[in-house]
PDB file of C-alpha atoms in Angstrom:
ATOM      1  CA  MET A   1     -56.817 -27.135-115.762  1.00  0.00           C
ATOM      2  CA  PRO A   2     -59.073 -24.138-114.952  1.00  0.00           C
ATOM      3  CA  VAL A   3     -58.060 -21.943-112.021  1.00  0.00           C
ATOM      4  CA  THR A   4     -60.728 -21.187-109.397  1.00  0.00           C
ATOM      5  CA  LEU A   5     -60.324 -18.071-107.274  1.00  0.00           C
ATOM      6  CA  ASP A   6     -61.971 -17.338-103.946  1.00  0.00           C
ATOM      7  CA  ALA A   7     -64.164 -14.247-103.665  1.00  0.00           C
ATOM      8  CA  ARG A   8     -61.391 -11.893-102.547  1.00  0.00           C
ATOM      9  CA  LEU A   9     -58.956 -12.858-105.317  1.00  0.00           C
ATOM     10  CA  ALA A  10     -61.739 -12.775-107.906  1.00  0.00           C
ATOM     11  CA  ALA A  11     -62.559  -9.230-106.756  1.00  0.00           C
ATOM     12  CA  ALA A  12     -58.898  -8.286-107.037  1.00  0.00           C
ATOM     13  CA  ALA A  13     -58.648  -9.736-110.555  1.00  0.00           C
ATOM     14  CA  ALA A  14     -61.615  -7.624-111.646  1.00  0.00           C
ATOM     15  CA  LEU A  15     -59.714  -4.444-110.690  1.00  0.00           C
ATOM     16  CA  VAL A  16     -56.580  -5.095-112.760  1.00  0.00           C
ATOM     17  CA  ARG A  17     -56.091  -2.745-115.713  1.00  0.00           C
ATOM     18  CA  PRO A  18     -56.548  -4.745-118.934  1.00  0.00           C
ATOM     19  CA  GLY A  19     -54.113  -4.590-121.828  1.00  0.00           C
ATOM     20  CA  LEU A  20     -51.021  -3.927-119.693  1.00  0.00           C
ATOM     21  CA  PRO A  21     -48.577  -6.193-117.843  1.00  0.00           C
ATOM     22  CA  VAL A  22     -49.496  -6.937-114.225  1.00  0.00           C
ATOM     23  CA  ALA A  23     -47.496  -8.030-111.170  1.00  0.00           C
ATOM     24  CA  ASP A  24     -48.781 -10.331-108.422  1.00  0.00           C
ATOM     25  CA  ILE A  25     -46.437  -9.566-105.520  1.00  0.00           C
ATOM     26  CA  GLY A  26     -46.277 -12.308-102.896  1.00  0.00           C
ATOM     27  CA  CYS A  27     -48.009 -14.670-105.309  1.00  0.00           C
ATOM     28  CA  ASP A  28     -47.838 -17.647-102.909  1.00  0.00           C
ATOM     29  CA  HIS A  29     -49.635 -20.600-104.572  1.00  0.00           C
ATOM     30  CA  GLY A  30     -49.860 -18.707-107.865  1.00  0.00           C
ATOM     31  CA  LYS A  31     -53.611 -19.046-108.381  1.00  0.00           C
ATOM     32  CA  LEU A  32     -54.159 -15.364-109.074  1.00  0.00           C
ATOM     33  CA  THR A  33     -51.074 -15.241-111.295  1.00  0.00           C
ATOM     34  CA  ALA A  34     -52.371 -18.180-113.317  1.00  0.00           C
ATOM     35  CA  ALA A  35     -55.941 -16.867-113.518  1.00  0.00           C
ATOM     36  CA  LEU A  36     -54.767 -13.500-114.808  1.00  0.00           C
ATOM     37  CA  ALA A  37     -52.538 -15.160-117.397  1.00  0.00           C
ATOM     38  CA  CYS A  38     -55.276 -17.547-118.539  1.00  0.00           C
ATOM     39  CA  SER A  39     -57.710 -14.660-119.029  1.00  0.00           C
ATOM     40  CA  GLY A  40     -55.762 -13.457-122.051  1.00  0.00           C
ATOM     41  CA  LEU A  41     -56.265  -9.830-120.990  1.00  0.00           C
ATOM     42  CA  TYR A  42     -52.622  -9.103-120.179  1.00  0.00           C
ATOM     43  CA  PRO A  43     -49.488  -9.371-122.341  1.00  0.00           C
ATOM     44  CA  LYS A  44     -47.441 -10.536-119.348  1.00  0.00           C
ATOM     45  CA  VAL A  45     -48.111 -11.543-115.755  1.00  0.00           C
ATOM     46  CA  ILE A  46     -45.236 -11.341-113.277  1.00  0.00           C
ATOM     47  CA  GLY A  47     -45.590 -13.456-110.147  1.00  0.00           C
ATOM     48  CA  SER A  48     -43.081 -12.956-107.368  1.00  0.00           C
ATOM     49  CA  ASP A  49     -42.385 -14.204-103.886  1.00  0.00           C
ATOM     50  CA  LEU A  50     -39.735 -13.718-101.249  1.00  0.00           C
ATOM     51  CA  ARG A  51     -39.190 -17.454-100.759  1.00  0.00           C
ATOM     52  CA  PRO A  52     -38.358 -20.242-103.213  1.00  0.00           C
ATOM     53  CA  ASP A  53     -40.947 -22.759-101.930  1.00  0.00           C
ATOM     54  CA  PRO A  54     -44.049 -20.654-102.692  1.00  0.00           C
ATOM     55  CA  LEU A  55     -42.560 -19.744-106.050  1.00  0.00           C
ATOM     56  CA  ASP A  56     -42.151 -23.455-106.848  1.00  0.00           C
ATOM     57  CA  LYS A  57     -45.839 -23.965-105.975  1.00  0.00           C
ATOM     58  CA  ALA A  58     -46.755 -21.065-108.224  1.00  0.00           C
ATOM     59  CA  ARG A  59     -44.726 -22.593-111.049  1.00  0.00           C
ATOM     60  CA  ARG A  60     -46.631 -25.859-110.736  1.00  0.00           C
ATOM     61  CA  THR A  61     -49.965 -24.005-110.656  1.00  0.00           C
ATOM     62  CA  VAL A  62     -49.085 -22.040-113.768  1.00  0.00           C
ATOM     63  CA  GLU A  63     -47.897 -25.136-115.614  1.00  0.00           C
ATOM     64  CA  ALA A  64     -51.049 -27.067-114.683  1.00  0.00           C
ATOM     65  CA  ALA A  65     -53.125 -24.178-116.030  1.00  0.00           C
ATOM     66  CA  GLY A  66     -51.157 -24.205-119.282  1.00  0.00           C
ATOM     67  CA  CYS A  67     -50.345 -20.498-119.286  1.00  0.00           C
ATOM     68  CA  GLN A  68     -46.606 -20.532-118.572  1.00  0.00           C
ATOM     69  CA  ASP A  69     -45.892 -18.772-121.874  1.00  0.00           C
ATOM     70  CA  ARG A  70     -47.504 -15.597-120.479  1.00  0.00           C
ATOM     71  CA  VAL A  71     -46.019 -15.762-116.971  1.00  0.00           C
ATOM     72  CA  GLU A  72     -42.655 -14.718-115.578  1.00  0.00           C
ATOM     73  CA  LEU A  73     -41.889 -15.811-112.010  1.00  0.00           C
ATOM     74  CA  ARG A  74     -39.345 -13.823-110.023  1.00  0.00           C
ATOM     75  CA  LEU A  75     -37.717 -14.418-106.642  1.00  0.00           C
ATOM     76  CA  GLY A  76     -37.269 -11.265-104.603  1.00  0.00           C
ATOM     77  CA  ASP A  77     -38.384  -8.886-101.878  1.00  0.00           C
ATOM     78  CA  GLY A  78     -41.434  -6.717-102.495  1.00  0.00           C
ATOM     79  CA  LEU A  79     -41.307  -4.386-105.480  1.00  0.00           C
ATOM     80  CA  SER A  80     -37.558  -4.818-105.912  1.00  0.00           C
ATOM     81  CA  VAL A  81     -38.431  -7.385-108.600  1.00  0.00           C
ATOM     82  CA  LEU A  82     -39.972  -4.639-110.763  1.00  0.00           C
ATOM     83  CA  SER A  83     -38.697  -1.590-112.593  1.00  0.00           C
ATOM     84  CA  ALA A  84     -40.485   1.726-113.084  1.00  0.00           C
ATOM     85  CA  GLY A  85     -43.093   1.603-115.841  1.00  0.00           C
ATOM     86  CA  GLU A  86     -42.926  -2.168-116.238  1.00  0.00           C
ATOM     87  CA  VAL A  87     -46.521  -2.938-115.217  1.00  0.00           C
ATOM     88  CA  GLY A  88     -49.897  -1.223-115.253  1.00  0.00           C
ATOM     89  CA  THR A  89     -51.145  -2.844-112.049  1.00  0.00           C
ATOM     90  CA  ILE A  90     -49.492  -4.181-108.920  1.00  0.00           C
ATOM     91  CA  VAL A  91     -51.456  -6.618-106.762  1.00  0.00           C
ATOM     92  CA  ILE A  92     -50.400  -7.048-103.122  1.00  0.00           C
ATOM     93  CA  ALA A  93     -52.643  -9.477-101.254  1.00  0.00           C
ATOM     94  CA  GLY A  94     -52.509 -11.291 -97.952  1.00  0.00           C
ATOM     95  CA  VAL A  95     -49.899  -9.238 -96.083  1.00  0.00           C
ATOM     96  CA  SER A  96     -50.436  -6.761 -93.255  1.00  0.00           C
ATOM     97  CA  ALA A  97     -51.201  -3.138 -94.045  1.00  0.00           C
ATOM     98  CA  GLN A  98     -47.799  -2.123 -92.701  1.00  0.00           C
ATOM     99  CA  THR A  99     -45.967  -4.646 -94.867  1.00  0.00           C
ATOM    100  CA  ALA A 100     -47.868  -3.378 -97.915  1.00  0.00           C
ATOM    101  CA  TRP A 101     -47.016   0.263 -97.350  1.00  0.00           C
ATOM    102  CA  GLN A 102     -43.402  -0.561 -96.533  1.00  0.00           C
ATOM    103  CA  MET A 103     -43.154  -2.267 -99.934  1.00  0.00           C
ATOM    104  CA  LEU A 104     -44.546   0.856-101.570  1.00  0.00           C
ATOM    105  CA  GLU A 105     -42.287   3.230 -99.649  1.00  0.00           C
ATOM    106  CA  ALA A 106     -39.280   1.258-100.906  1.00  0.00           C
ATOM    107  CA  ALA A 107     -40.324   1.908-104.534  1.00  0.00           C
ATOM    108  CA  PRO A 108     -40.493   5.704-105.067  1.00  0.00           C
ATOM    109  CA  TRP A 109     -41.549   5.249-108.696  1.00  0.00           C
ATOM    110  CA  VAL A 110     -45.079   4.237-107.633  1.00  0.00           C
ATOM    111  CA  PHE A 111     -45.634   7.812-106.381  1.00  0.00           C
ATOM    112  CA  ALA A 112     -46.400   9.298-109.792  1.00  0.00           C
ATOM    113  CA  PRO A 113     -49.636  10.289-111.582  1.00  0.00           C
ATOM    114  CA  ASP A 114     -48.776   7.897-114.415  1.00  0.00           C
ATOM    115  CA  GLY A 115     -47.708   5.160-112.002  1.00  0.00           C
ATOM    116  CA  PRO A 116     -49.296   1.740-111.624  1.00  0.00           C
ATOM    117  CA  ARG A 117     -52.707   1.049-110.164  1.00  0.00           C
ATOM    118  CA  LEU A 118     -52.403  -0.620-106.763  1.00  0.00           C
ATOM    119  CA  VAL A 119     -54.776  -3.472-105.952  1.00  0.00           C
ATOM    120  CA  LEU A 120     -54.462  -4.227-102.246  1.00  0.00           C
ATOM    121  CA  ILE A 121     -56.041  -6.808 -99.941  1.00  0.00           C
ATOM    122  CA  PRO A 122     -54.608  -6.146 -96.476  1.00  0.00           C
ATOM    123  CA  ALA A 123     -54.780  -9.077 -94.077  1.00  0.00           C
ATOM    124  CA  THR A 124     -55.067  -6.700 -91.121  1.00  0.00           C
ATOM    125  CA  ARG A 125     -55.536  -3.025 -90.214  1.00  0.00           C
ATOM    126  CA  HIS A 126     -57.673  -1.943 -93.153  1.00  0.00           C
ATOM    127  CA  ASP A 127     -58.272   1.473 -91.577  1.00  0.00           C
ATOM    128  CA  GLU A 128     -54.555   2.180 -91.252  1.00  0.00           C
ATOM    129  CA  LEU A 129     -53.923   1.320 -94.893  1.00  0.00           C
ATOM    130  CA  ARG A 130     -56.695   3.688 -95.976  1.00  0.00           C
ATOM    131  CA  ARG A 131     -55.107   6.437 -93.859  1.00  0.00           C
ATOM    132  CA  TRP A 132     -51.673   5.729 -95.322  1.00  0.00           C
ATOM    133  CA  LEU A 133     -52.952   5.826 -98.901  1.00  0.00           C
ATOM    134  CA  ALA A 134     -54.851   9.081 -98.358  1.00  0.00           C
ATOM    135  CA  GLY A 135     -51.927  10.665 -96.532  1.00  0.00           C
ATOM    136  CA  HIS A 136     -49.482   9.760 -99.305  1.00  0.00           C
ATOM    137  CA  GLY A 137     -51.438  11.075-102.255  1.00  0.00           C
ATOM    138  CA  PHE A 138     -53.393   8.020-103.391  1.00  0.00           C
ATOM    139  CA  ARG A 139     -57.133   8.057-104.059  1.00  0.00           C
ATOM    140  CA  LEU A 140     -59.281   4.968-103.804  1.00  0.00           C
ATOM    141  CA  VAL A 141     -60.996   4.128-107.089  1.00  0.00           C
ATOM    142  CA  CYS A 142     -62.574   1.048-105.520  1.00  0.00           C
ATOM    143  CA  ASP A 143     -63.005  -0.140-101.949  1.00  0.00           C
ATOM    144  CA  ARG A 144     -65.037  -3.342-101.875  1.00  0.00           C
ATOM    145  CA  PRO A 145     -65.979  -5.505 -98.876  1.00  0.00           C
ATOM    146  CA  VAL A 146     -65.658  -9.224 -99.579  1.00  0.00           C
ATOM    147  CA  GLU A 147     -66.401 -12.168 -97.327  1.00  0.00           C
ATOM    148  CA  ALA A 148     -64.303 -15.289 -97.897  1.00  0.00           C
ATOM    149  CA  ALA A 149     -63.803 -18.353 -95.682  1.00  0.00           C
ATOM    150  CA  GLY A 150     -65.699 -16.688 -92.842  1.00  0.00           C
ATOM    151  CA  ARG A 151     -63.599 -13.498 -92.803  1.00  0.00           C
ATOM    152  CA  TRP A 152     -64.225 -10.004 -94.092  1.00  0.00           C
ATOM    153  CA  TYR A 153     -61.682  -8.418 -96.400  1.00  0.00           C
ATOM    154  CA  ALA A 154     -61.393  -5.032 -98.068  1.00  0.00           C
ATOM    155  CA  VAL A 155     -60.305  -5.206-101.704  1.00  0.00           C
ATOM    156  CA  MET A 156     -58.918  -1.780-102.586  1.00  0.00           C
ATOM    157  CA  ALA A 157     -57.750  -0.213-105.828  1.00  0.00           C
ATOM    158  CA  ALA A 158     -55.759   3.007-105.518  1.00  0.00           C
ATOM    159  CA  GLU A 159     -54.137   5.429-107.953  1.00  0.00           C
ATOM    160  CA  TYR A 160     -51.727   8.271-107.214  1.00  0.00           C
ATOM    161  CA  ASP A 161     -53.001  11.810-107.758  1.00  0.00           C
ATOM    162  CA  GLY A 162     -50.661  13.638-105.384  1.00  0.00           C
ATOM    163  CA  GLN A 163     -53.426  15.062-103.190  1.00  0.00           C
ATOM    164  CA  ARG A 164     -52.761  14.247 -99.563  1.00  0.00           C
ATOM    165  CA  ARG A 165     -55.842  13.816 -97.413  1.00  0.00           C
ATOM    166  CA  ALA A 166     -56.581  13.278 -93.721  1.00  0.00           C
ATOM    167  CA  LEU A 167     -59.384  10.816 -93.027  1.00  0.00           C
ATOM    168  CA  THR A 168     -61.890  10.859 -90.223  1.00  0.00           C
ATOM    169  CA  TRP A 169     -62.312   7.679 -88.200  1.00  0.00           C
ATOM    170  CA  ALA A 170     -65.507   6.891 -90.122  1.00  0.00           C
ATOM    171  CA  GLU A 171     -63.729   7.287 -93.464  1.00  0.00           C
ATOM    172  CA  ALA A 172     -60.768   5.193 -92.353  1.00  0.00           C
ATOM    173  CA  LEU A 173     -62.923   2.504 -90.801  1.00  0.00           C
ATOM    174  CA  CYS A 174     -65.129   1.654 -93.782  1.00  0.00           C
ATOM    175  CA  GLY A 175     -63.870   3.769 -96.667  1.00  0.00           C
ATOM    176  CA  GLN A 176     -66.185   3.460 -99.674  1.00  0.00           C
ATOM    177  CA  THR A 177     -67.420  -0.024 -98.780  1.00  0.00           C
ATOM    178  CA  GLY A 178     -70.939   1.253 -98.074  1.00  0.00           C
ATOM    179  CA  GLU A 179     -71.581   1.335-101.836  1.00  0.00           C
ATOM    180  CA  TRP A 180     -71.399  -2.469-102.097  1.00  0.00           C
ATOM    181  CA  PRO A 181     -73.523  -5.491-101.125  1.00  0.00           C
ATOM    182  CA  GLY A 182     -72.242  -6.863 -97.847  1.00  0.00           C
ATOM    183  CA  ALA A 183     -71.522  -3.393 -96.496  1.00  0.00           C
ATOM    184  CA  ALA A 184     -73.486  -3.973 -93.277  1.00  0.00           C
ATOM    185  CA  GLY A 185     -71.583  -7.144 -92.395  1.00  0.00           C
ATOM    186  CA  TYR A 186     -68.231  -5.509 -93.058  1.00  0.00           C
ATOM    187  CA  ALA A 187     -69.162  -2.405 -91.054  1.00  0.00           C
ATOM    188  CA  ALA A 188     -70.230  -4.535 -88.090  1.00  0.00           C
ATOM    189  CA  LYS A 189     -66.888  -6.330 -88.059  1.00  0.00           C
ATOM    190  CA  GLN A 190     -64.978  -3.055 -88.340  1.00  0.00           C
ATOM    191  CA  ARG A 191     -67.035  -1.631 -85.486  1.00  0.00           C
ATOM    192  CA  GLU A 192     -65.995  -4.559 -83.279  1.00  0.00           C
ATOM    193  CA  LYS A 193     -62.353  -3.773 -84.033  1.00  0.00           C
ATOM    194  CA  LEU A 194     -62.910  -0.105 -83.262  1.00  0.00           C
ATOM    195  CA  GLN A 195     -64.403  -0.947 -79.876  1.00  0.00           C
ATOM    196  CA  LYS A 196     -61.245  -2.871 -78.979  1.00  0.00           C
ATOM    197  CA  LEU A 197     -59.036  -0.070 -80.276  1.00  0.00           C
ATOM    198  CA  ARG A 198     -60.888   2.526 -78.206  1.00  0.00           C
ATOM    199  CA  ARG A 199     -59.707   0.882 -74.958  1.00  0.00           C
ATOM    200  CA  GLY A 200     -56.162   2.052 -75.633  1.00  0.00           C
ATOM    201  CA  ILE A 201     -57.058   5.689 -76.385  1.00  0.00           C
ATOM    202  CA  PRO A 202     -57.085   8.205 -73.497  1.00  0.00           C
ATOM    203  CA  ASP A 203     -60.505   9.544 -72.505  1.00  0.00           C
ATOM    204  CA  GLY A 204     -61.098  13.126 -73.561  1.00  0.00           C
ATOM    205  CA  SER A 205     -58.632  13.071 -76.457  1.00  0.00           C
ATOM    206  CA  PRO A 206     -59.855  14.184 -79.925  1.00  0.00           C
ATOM    207  CA  ASP A 207     -59.599  10.601 -81.180  1.00  0.00           C
ATOM    208  CA  ALA A 208     -61.585   9.328 -78.198  1.00  0.00           C
ATOM    209  CA  ARG A 209     -64.339  11.889 -78.750  1.00  0.00           C
ATOM    210  CA  GLU A 210     -64.603  11.067 -82.455  1.00  0.00           C
ATOM    211  CA  ILE A 211     -64.671   7.320 -81.825  1.00  0.00           C
ATOM    212  CA  ASP A 212     -67.211   7.638 -79.019  1.00  0.00           C
ATOM    213  CA  ALA A 213     -69.479   9.649 -81.301  1.00  0.00           C
ATOM    214  CA  LEU A 214     -69.070   7.044 -84.027  1.00  0.00           C
ATOM    215  CA  LEU A 215     -69.859   4.205 -81.629  1.00  0.00           C
ATOM    216  CA  GLY A 216     -72.800   6.117 -80.163  1.00  0.00           C
ATOM    217  CA  GLY A 217     -71.194   6.227 -76.720  1.00  0.00           C
TER     218      GLY A 217
END
């Protein structure tokens, strides 16, 4: 049975390094895991989840797709299911930005120039994840806005180069999404979020001045 991915997962799949094993962390229903395995581009696809029930769903999805010979499903928390150098790409989709970076902080081996590519789809706080990546030595090699089921997502691919960067509010808010179709819709949604965030920032502070200038206030 063919596996159909929504726009955000299809965008994530397109960013996975071919020819190397890949891990789908928090695989949930297993659709991305199965699609990657069925593509034939990867020698092994590791799907993992923290809970047994989603992993059982993923197992059924993989079996229905007929690609179980190329999939290994693992029960565990975050990147604890992996060892250093085991995969070329790690996909983390559908969790908050904070949960994503906490997973990464718990796996020091990802902070290496020859470490895995990170493909990230944060459910919330896109700007904070961009700031975290830049501040911890990761550069974005792709930052794509994707609309799916009426919501805007940012599909990011990041690689470690060790250069720590501080982002402006404009850089954190939209990253490199302006290079893609759909950039205007994504930017409008991010601007709405920034307007709400501004209410909690003291007037006259550097952050307030930068945000006000960005909002045209």
